Amino acid sequence: MNDIKFINGGVTAPKGFLASGVHAGIRKNKTKKDLAIIVSEVPANASAVYTTNLVKGAPIYVTQENLKNGKARAVICNSGYANTCAVGGKELALATCEIVEKHFGIPKTDIIVASTGIIGQLMTLEPFEKGVPLLKENLSIIEGGEDASEAIMTTDTFKKQVAVSFTVGGKTAVIGGIAKGSGMINPNMATMLAFLTTDIAISAKMLKKALSEDTQKTFNMVSVDGDTSTNDMYSIMANGMAGNKEITKDGEDFKAFCTALNAVSTALSKMLAKDGEGATKLIECTVEGAKSEKTARLCAKSVISSSLFKSAMFGADANWGRVLCALGYAGADINVNKISVSFSSLAGTAEVCENGMGLNFCETNAKKVLSEKEIFVKINLNSGDKSATAWGCDLTYDYVKINGDYRS
Amino acid sequence: MNDIKFINGGVTAPKGFLASGVHAGIRKNKTKKDLAIIVSEVPANASAVYTTNLVKGAPIYVTQENLKNGKARAVICNSGYANTCAVGGKELALATCEIVEKHFGIPKTDIIVASTGIIGQLMTLEPFEKGVPLLKENLSIIEGGEDASEAIMTTDTFKKQVAVSFTVGGKTAVIGGIAKGSGMINPNMATMLAFLTTDIAISAKMLKKALSEDTQKTFNMVSVDGDTSTNDMYSIMANGMAGNKEITKDGEDFKAFCTALNAVSTALSKMLAKDGEGATKLIECTVEGAKSEKTARLCAKSVISSSLFKSAMFGADANWGRVLCALGYAGADINVNKISVSFSSLAGTAEVCENGMGLNFCETNAKKVLSEKEIFVKINLNSGDKSATAWGCDLTYDYVKINGDYRS
């Protein structure tokens, strides 16, 4: 369990996975890739969790149907249009799967399909007809993985990919993943888009269990703006090429897998928070001393989501009252008079609150601490031994600018 | 019931109320008034609702205690410091009441005390010792009411006061009110600060009932930034000087009072939304055709609170997908496929969505509609006959600017 190593690459790092990303003409800007595919060379077990938003993108419904048997061999994803609230959306998602079947020979029901971008605008099938053959031509390991991670980006400013290797049942296995985030990010149940691959052998049932538990601690703990998207999806394909004995129940092997999965999804979660629309800072908020994990999560998420707190972080203002305020309305079971709060970063630490009351801290030092690019907010509720961490970013002029005219 | 007339003034418009506002030295800026009082010449019944935030300002606890007997004759309120999470806060709030008793002869337990401003900083009693005698000297009707509404402001850009006259039991009665809002505005159960007065005769029990019901439809439907403050309070004093037969139960008279109360609190709610920190636009969102009032409220509040939607309004971008998205995660019982949405303003109307799908609307017209200062978002869920309205504002660069360094 402790031999997890971060390695190069993303979704193509595990054995037997290829990928590519191309410009298919969905977006007007020809230099922006807008269509990605991830393919397993052999059949794979698969699972996914989805947005809890009642307004769901058409691809979500198609993927849910396709994953009912716990199997998938490919992910196809476009950026630019969300294929949500648009007439004929489901037909378009189904037709996309058919085009993939035609060119890749993968059954259309073994495909995870996803879209991200503007809600409500009509899409045509043409870019997919043109783009899927291009995806086939460009299929590769290293470059293909990079291109796929680029093609799913919307307002993201950097590609998000990560991979780890670890040992399971005496074999070396790998988990890789790519993600896109930026705005409309307040995952609940699932996330924006995160596609993971692994060469481990694991049953669809255990894969589902691992994913459901993992998302509570990772992607669901990220918030950029409190808006839960209509197209969130977090999926994984496991093709068994690592050669381990298939994991079919709880135990050491499952635990090893979950720990490695958590390493990948935590890394991607932090990238999502760091690249929140307009963000200049990554904020990590850890709540300790909680009566329950649920309390810890509610508190951490509430702080990270507060617009006032986020604005204060942008201004490097140690306005800890806003932390207390957000804890107070978190809907969690806390004793306000026991709370302590500190801010820290590479530049040091500022203890700002103890027993729910302000401490007499040095403003100059606090300013220095909060002027760094990664800020750690540590909250101790002093009422138990459970903890949780959430990730977010500051609220900046650029968030408003980006979202004031997103559709142009 | 239909004879409600808006009249000049605020809290001093009803018979027997005086007020004043002065600079007491709580704030450094000597031109900014920071202490206000509202006084009834005769004993009055009173009631208040408070923030649901677990972190509460010390004045909230003192006021709750003082209002247990349903009586109050004065409101004392300072701006600049919130008296929250600060050592000795409760003692300071109690001592403030004692100073008011000493100078005004009003029992210290008949006083509503409130504070608004920075959380966690220590306050001293000195400004109150100096300021309360000044409040006494300056007590008056017209100017005093204006000054009080000014003294409770923090980042507000304009004074918020309103008054209506109406007939009840054959007598003319008046309700007046002042409020402050701007940031940390997402009232839940109560509001930022709203102080109302009336010369109607009504029992404390019925006053409480009217207030509790009213706040659900008015102040609780305002959101500026989703942050529920620690110091929210909405109070009313009724001194009976209108000479009507005291209202002690449901009936015509109570209904007349509630309707007039709603007119005052709705007007103040809209002012709060309009003056949201950094706001350039007032957004009114009405949800019709809901199965229940609760559904309608959840939906309207969710739209008005979405950072993405608010940013789009700032940019006059008819990105209705964000309205649908916010409806989808509202936690309400809705059928997505029946939703219709339109934007309107003085410049016209743009129908943008029907049956959950986008309409082919004119972008130029939509831009014109959304470039006005008051925007009406109309949503029909087409699933029932209940409705609700919420008020908010756009999210702008200035919100971030104001809150990036609020404490300086």
XYZ file of C-alpha atoms in Angstrom, chain A:
408
model
C 0.000 0.000 0.000
C 2.894 2.296 0.657
C 4.629 1.715 -2.629
C 2.492 4.154 -4.597
C 4.679 6.066 -7.044
C 3.618 8.941 -9.260
C 4.737 8.203 -12.820
C 4.613 10.042 -16.131
C 1.495 10.170 -18.263
C -2.226 9.915 -17.718
C -4.898 7.603 -19.116
C -2.440 5.754 -21.360
C 0.007 4.961 -18.558
C -1.714 1.658 -17.654
C -1.069 -1.296 -19.995
C -3.321 -1.640 -23.008
C -4.763 1.856 -23.254
C -4.432 4.207 -26.214
C -5.851 7.671 -26.719
C -6.014 10.629 -29.026
C -7.406 14.144 -29.251
C -8.134 16.182 -32.391
C -9.853 19.298 -33.705
C -13.062 17.959 -35.217
C -14.671 21.303 -35.996
C -17.032 21.488 -33.024
C -15.300 24.696 -31.997
C -14.616 27.530 -34.398
C -11.032 27.947 -33.214
C -9.076 25.477 -35.326
C -6.114 25.370 -32.975
C -8.281 24.055 -30.125
C -8.719 20.266 -29.989
C -12.351 19.425 -29.249
C -12.748 15.646 -29.515
C -11.012 12.954 -27.450
C -11.048 9.184 -27.287
C -9.598 6.703 -24.811
C -9.556 3.053 -25.891
C -8.718 -0.200 -24.151
C -7.158 -2.828 -26.422
C -9.107 -5.537 -24.631
C -12.552 -5.659 -22.967
C -12.619 -3.857 -19.623
C -14.853 -3.609 -16.604
C -16.070 -0.090 -16.032
C -18.044 2.125 -13.696
C -19.008 5.772 -13.382
C -20.713 8.224 -11.063
C -22.751 11.118 -12.396
C -24.044 14.583 -11.579
C -26.967 14.820 -9.165
C -28.315 17.802 -11.104
C -31.868 17.036 -12.314
C -30.971 18.719 -15.577
C -28.623 16.179 -17.129
C -26.737 16.189 -20.390
C -27.996 13.664 -22.961
C -24.656 11.752 -22.907
C -25.200 10.986 -19.204
C -28.344 8.978 -20.009
C -26.620 7.053 -22.802
C -23.582 6.255 -20.653
C -25.757 5.106 -17.742
C -27.490 2.693 -20.103
C -24.217 1.477 -21.637
C -22.590 0.844 -18.243
C -25.467 -1.239 -16.863
C -23.528 -4.428 -17.653
C -20.374 -3.057 -15.980
C -18.367 -3.077 -19.201
C -16.845 -0.435 -21.497
C -13.892 -0.283 -23.875
C -13.828 3.363 -24.867
C -14.533 6.918 -23.751
C -15.528 9.462 -26.398
C -15.768 13.087 -25.249
C -16.228 16.428 -26.956
C -15.762 19.937 -25.621
C -17.482 23.093 -26.902
C -21.098 21.963 -26.562
C -22.657 20.248 -23.571
C -25.382 18.422 -25.545
C -27.773 19.398 -22.758
C -31.287 20.852 -23.108
C -30.888 20.649 -26.864
C -33.386 18.966 -29.180
C -32.230 15.569 -30.472
C -29.456 15.319 -27.899
C -29.938 11.676 -27.027
C -30.070 10.650 -30.684
C -26.826 12.529 -31.270
C -25.088 10.795 -28.352
C -26.275 7.401 -29.621
C -25.164 8.195 -33.167
C -21.727 9.186 -31.841
C -21.378 5.729 -30.307
C -22.336 4.196 -33.637
C -19.637 6.161 -35.431
C -17.081 4.929 -32.892
C -18.278 1.348 -33.424
C -17.906 1.736 -37.169
C -14.320 3.000 -37.048
C -12.935 1.254 -33.972
C -14.883 -2.012 -34.037
C -15.956 -1.516 -30.425
C -19.622 -2.372 -29.750
C -21.647 0.861 -29.499
C -22.994 -0.244 -26.129
C -19.453 -0.530 -24.696
C -18.818 3.192 -24.953
C -18.755 5.958 -22.347
C -19.912 9.161 -24.036
C -19.500 12.646 -22.567
C -19.848 16.292 -23.601
C -18.852 19.557 -21.967
C -19.417 23.165 -22.962
C -22.393 25.432 -23.607
C -25.825 24.231 -22.521
C -28.763 24.421 -24.879
C -27.106 24.930 -28.219
C -27.735 22.462 -31.008
C -24.927 20.148 -32.137
C -24.676 18.372 -35.455
C -23.224 14.944 -36.152
C -20.892 16.226 -38.862
C -17.868 16.991 -36.656
C -18.092 13.482 -35.206
C -18.259 11.916 -38.656
C -15.178 13.874 -39.599
C -13.391 13.647 -36.254
C -13.674 9.988 -35.268
C -11.565 8.712 -38.226
C -8.987 11.359 -37.302
C -9.000 10.063 -33.731
C -8.321 6.562 -35.106
C -5.397 7.798 -37.206
C -3.813 9.587 -34.281
C -4.272 6.885 -31.673
C -1.102 6.488 -29.587
C 0.188 6.160 -26.051
C 2.241 9.172 -25.022
C 1.146 11.881 -27.443
C -2.392 10.520 -27.611
C -2.847 10.745 -23.857
C -1.649 14.351 -23.881
C -3.921 15.246 -26.769
C -6.962 13.664 -25.126
C -6.386 15.620 -21.926
C -6.167 18.796 -24.022
C -9.251 18.080 -26.138
C -11.607 17.855 -23.138
C -10.595 21.299 -21.810
C -13.039 24.241 -21.856
C -11.893 27.297 -19.888
C -9.196 25.203 -18.221
C -5.786 26.830 -18.445
C -3.693 23.669 -18.138
C -4.030 19.964 -18.917
C -4.861 17.745 -15.960
C -3.371 14.277 -16.026
C -1.766 12.034 -13.487
C -0.742 8.379 -13.084
C 0.500 6.169 -10.269
C 2.006 2.699 -10.131
C 1.532 0.383 -7.161
C 1.726 -3.267 -6.229
C -1.300 -5.478 -5.945
C -1.243 -9.278 -5.468
C 2.452 -9.315 -6.325
C 1.943 -7.531 -9.646
C 2.699 -3.957 -10.622
C -0.448 -2.108 -11.642
C -1.081 1.416 -12.851
C -3.966 3.883 -12.558
C -4.038 6.918 -14.816
C -6.495 9.747 -15.207
C -7.355 12.976 -16.965
C -9.870 15.601 -15.893
C -11.331 18.942 -16.877
C -12.896 21.483 -14.625
C -12.723 25.249 -14.302
C -16.287 26.605 -13.908
C -19.691 25.207 -12.863
C -17.661 23.194 -10.416
C -19.310 21.996 -7.260
C -19.362 18.266 -7.813
C -21.978 16.370 -5.942
C -22.000 12.603 -6.331
C -19.686 12.824 -9.294
C -17.522 15.495 -10.852
C -17.085 17.607 -13.937
C -15.246 15.171 -16.190
C -12.636 12.746 -14.937
C -11.732 9.671 -16.940
C -9.543 7.087 -15.275
C -8.003 3.926 -16.653
C -6.243 1.056 -14.953
C -4.719 -2.250 -15.965
C -5.736 -3.883 -12.722
C -8.108 -6.876 -12.779
C -11.166 -6.009 -10.697
C -14.859 -6.874 -10.941
C -17.347 -4.248 -12.064
C -19.044 -4.473 -8.675
C -15.870 -3.694 -6.695
C -14.967 -0.983 -9.198
C -18.295 0.687 -8.522
C -17.804 0.438 -4.777
C -14.324 1.949 -4.968
C -15.521 4.815 -7.169
C -18.522 5.691 -5.019
C -16.460 5.839 -1.855
C -13.575 7.671 -3.442
C -15.633 10.478 -4.942
C -16.953 11.481 -1.496
C -13.426 12.260 -0.359
C -11.974 13.720 -3.522
C -13.979 15.262 -6.366
C -17.008 15.975 -4.184
C -14.726 18.027 -1.929
C -13.816 20.494 -4.673
C -15.726 23.702 -5.199
C -14.968 26.507 -7.588
C -18.288 28.330 -7.653
C -21.030 26.284 -6.027
C -22.659 25.486 -9.354
C -23.181 21.738 -9.824
C -22.897 21.046 -13.520
C -25.383 19.153 -15.662
C -22.686 16.979 -17.239
C -20.491 15.831 -14.351
C -19.038 12.382 -14.800
C -16.222 10.424 -13.182
C -15.543 7.105 -14.904
C -12.973 4.341 -14.804
C -12.119 1.425 -17.105
C -10.121 -1.544 -15.759
C -8.759 -3.929 -18.405
C -6.985 -6.508 -16.207
C -3.711 -6.438 -18.153
C -1.640 -6.056 -14.970
C -2.173 -9.803 -14.520
C -3.175 -9.730 -10.848
C -5.794 -12.134 -9.539
C -9.104 -10.355 -10.155
C -10.306 -8.391 -7.140
C -13.843 -9.520 -6.379
C -14.195 -8.685 -2.688
C -12.882 -6.545 0.176
C -9.367 -7.300 1.411
C -5.729 -6.271 1.068
C -5.824 -6.049 -2.719
C -8.971 -3.946 -2.796
C -7.484 -1.674 -0.152
C -4.296 -1.275 -2.208
C -6.379 -0.357 -5.233
C -8.508 2.156 -3.306
C -5.427 3.829 -1.849
C -3.863 4.204 -5.301
C -7.186 5.406 -6.723
C -7.356 8.023 -3.985
C -3.846 9.239 -4.872
C -4.892 9.777 -8.493
C -8.252 11.399 -7.756
C -6.825 13.633 -5.019
C -4.132 14.873 -7.389
C -6.724 15.586 -10.090
C -9.038 17.260 -7.548
C -6.288 19.648 -6.508
C -5.577 20.460 -10.155
C -9.263 21.249 -10.682
C -9.312 23.593 -7.697
C -6.051 25.264 -8.683
C -7.377 25.875 -12.195
C -10.770 27.188 -11.055
C -11.962 29.919 -13.395
C -9.927 33.044 -12.781
C -8.159 31.496 -9.789
C -4.768 32.755 -8.664
C -4.507 30.487 -5.609
C -5.164 26.923 -4.536
C -6.878 26.788 -1.140
C -6.739 23.565 0.851
C -8.986 23.507 3.898
C -8.570 20.748 6.457
C -11.041 20.306 9.292
C -9.900 18.183 12.221
C -11.385 17.279 15.585
C -14.873 16.701 14.205
C -17.480 14.403 15.764
C -18.038 12.700 12.410
C -16.577 12.654 8.910
C -19.810 14.179 7.664
C -19.401 17.151 9.998
C -15.793 17.574 8.900
C -16.787 17.468 5.225
C -19.687 19.917 5.605
C -17.408 22.361 7.415
C -14.481 22.119 4.990
C -16.751 22.439 1.962
C -18.643 25.390 3.442
C -15.452 27.403 4.028
C -14.035 26.630 0.595
C -17.345 27.661 -1.032
C -17.853 31.022 0.683
C -17.632 33.889 -1.802
C -16.596 36.252 0.958
C -13.817 33.954 2.152
C -12.659 33.383 -1.426
C -12.542 37.119 -2.086
C -10.525 37.636 1.106
C -8.012 35.003 -0.060
C -7.667 36.856 -3.367
C -6.820 39.984 -1.397
C -4.495 38.066 0.993
C -6.673 39.390 3.810
C -6.614 37.271 6.993
C -10.326 37.890 7.570
C -10.852 34.748 9.658
C -14.308 35.977 10.743
C -15.490 34.771 7.349
C -14.158 31.303 8.127
C -16.148 31.274 11.366
C -19.210 32.626 9.571
C -19.034 29.848 6.944
C -18.605 27.216 9.658
C -21.658 28.621 11.420
C -23.971 28.178 8.433
C -22.490 24.868 7.273
C -25.417 22.968 8.746
C -22.994 20.904 10.816
C -22.957 19.888 14.461
C -20.227 22.096 15.949
C -19.419 23.945 19.165
C -18.458 27.431 18.074
C -16.575 28.128 21.312
C -14.055 25.362 20.676
C -12.976 26.298 17.149
C -9.383 27.204 16.337
C -8.191 28.427 12.938
C -4.804 28.960 11.326
C -3.603 29.977 7.865
C -0.338 28.614 6.539
C 1.748 28.454 3.386
C 5.369 28.162 2.363
C 5.844 31.578 3.965
C 4.846 30.425 7.448
C 1.841 30.163 9.720
C -0.619 32.608 11.260
C -2.731 31.389 14.171
C -5.790 33.624 14.010
C -8.547 32.152 16.173
C -8.796 30.030 19.316
C -11.883 28.914 21.253
C -14.001 30.775 18.713
C -12.362 34.108 19.545
C -9.817 36.173 17.656
C -6.141 35.992 18.535
C -3.912 39.024 18.512
C -1.874 38.092 15.422
C 0.657 39.986 13.326
C -1.111 41.335 10.226
C 2.147 41.748 8.322
C 3.030 38.114 8.826
C -0.504 36.992 7.923
C -0.353 39.013 4.712
C 2.932 37.344 3.817
C 1.494 33.892 4.508
C -1.582 34.571 2.362
C 0.376 36.054 -0.526
C 1.611 32.599 -1.572
C 0.026 30.499 -4.325
C -1.017 27.586 -2.118
C -2.825 28.363 1.112
C -3.646 25.861 3.825
C -6.523 26.642 6.157
C -6.455 24.450 9.227
C -9.529 24.286 11.409
C -9.737 22.284 14.612
C -13.246 21.777 15.978
C -11.783 20.167 19.130
C -14.824 17.935 19.487
C -13.760 14.550 18.128
C -11.215 12.717 15.990
C -12.640 12.817 12.459
C -11.245 14.959 9.680
C -11.770 15.980 6.049
C -10.079 18.106 3.417
C -11.638 20.262 0.718
C -10.048 22.164 -2.140
C -11.032 25.445 -3.705
C -9.636 28.648 -5.098
C -9.888 32.381 -4.660
C -12.609 34.492 -6.276
C -11.115 37.013 -8.652
C -11.999 39.684 -11.192
C -11.214 37.145 -13.879
C -13.909 34.709 -12.713
C -16.445 37.442 -13.353
C -14.811 38.383 -16.631
C -14.707 34.800 -17.922
C -18.327 34.212 -16.982
C -19.727 37.580 -17.935
C -19.676 36.552 -21.562
C -18.871 32.852 -21.690
C -20.781 32.145 -24.862
C -18.935 34.561 -27.162
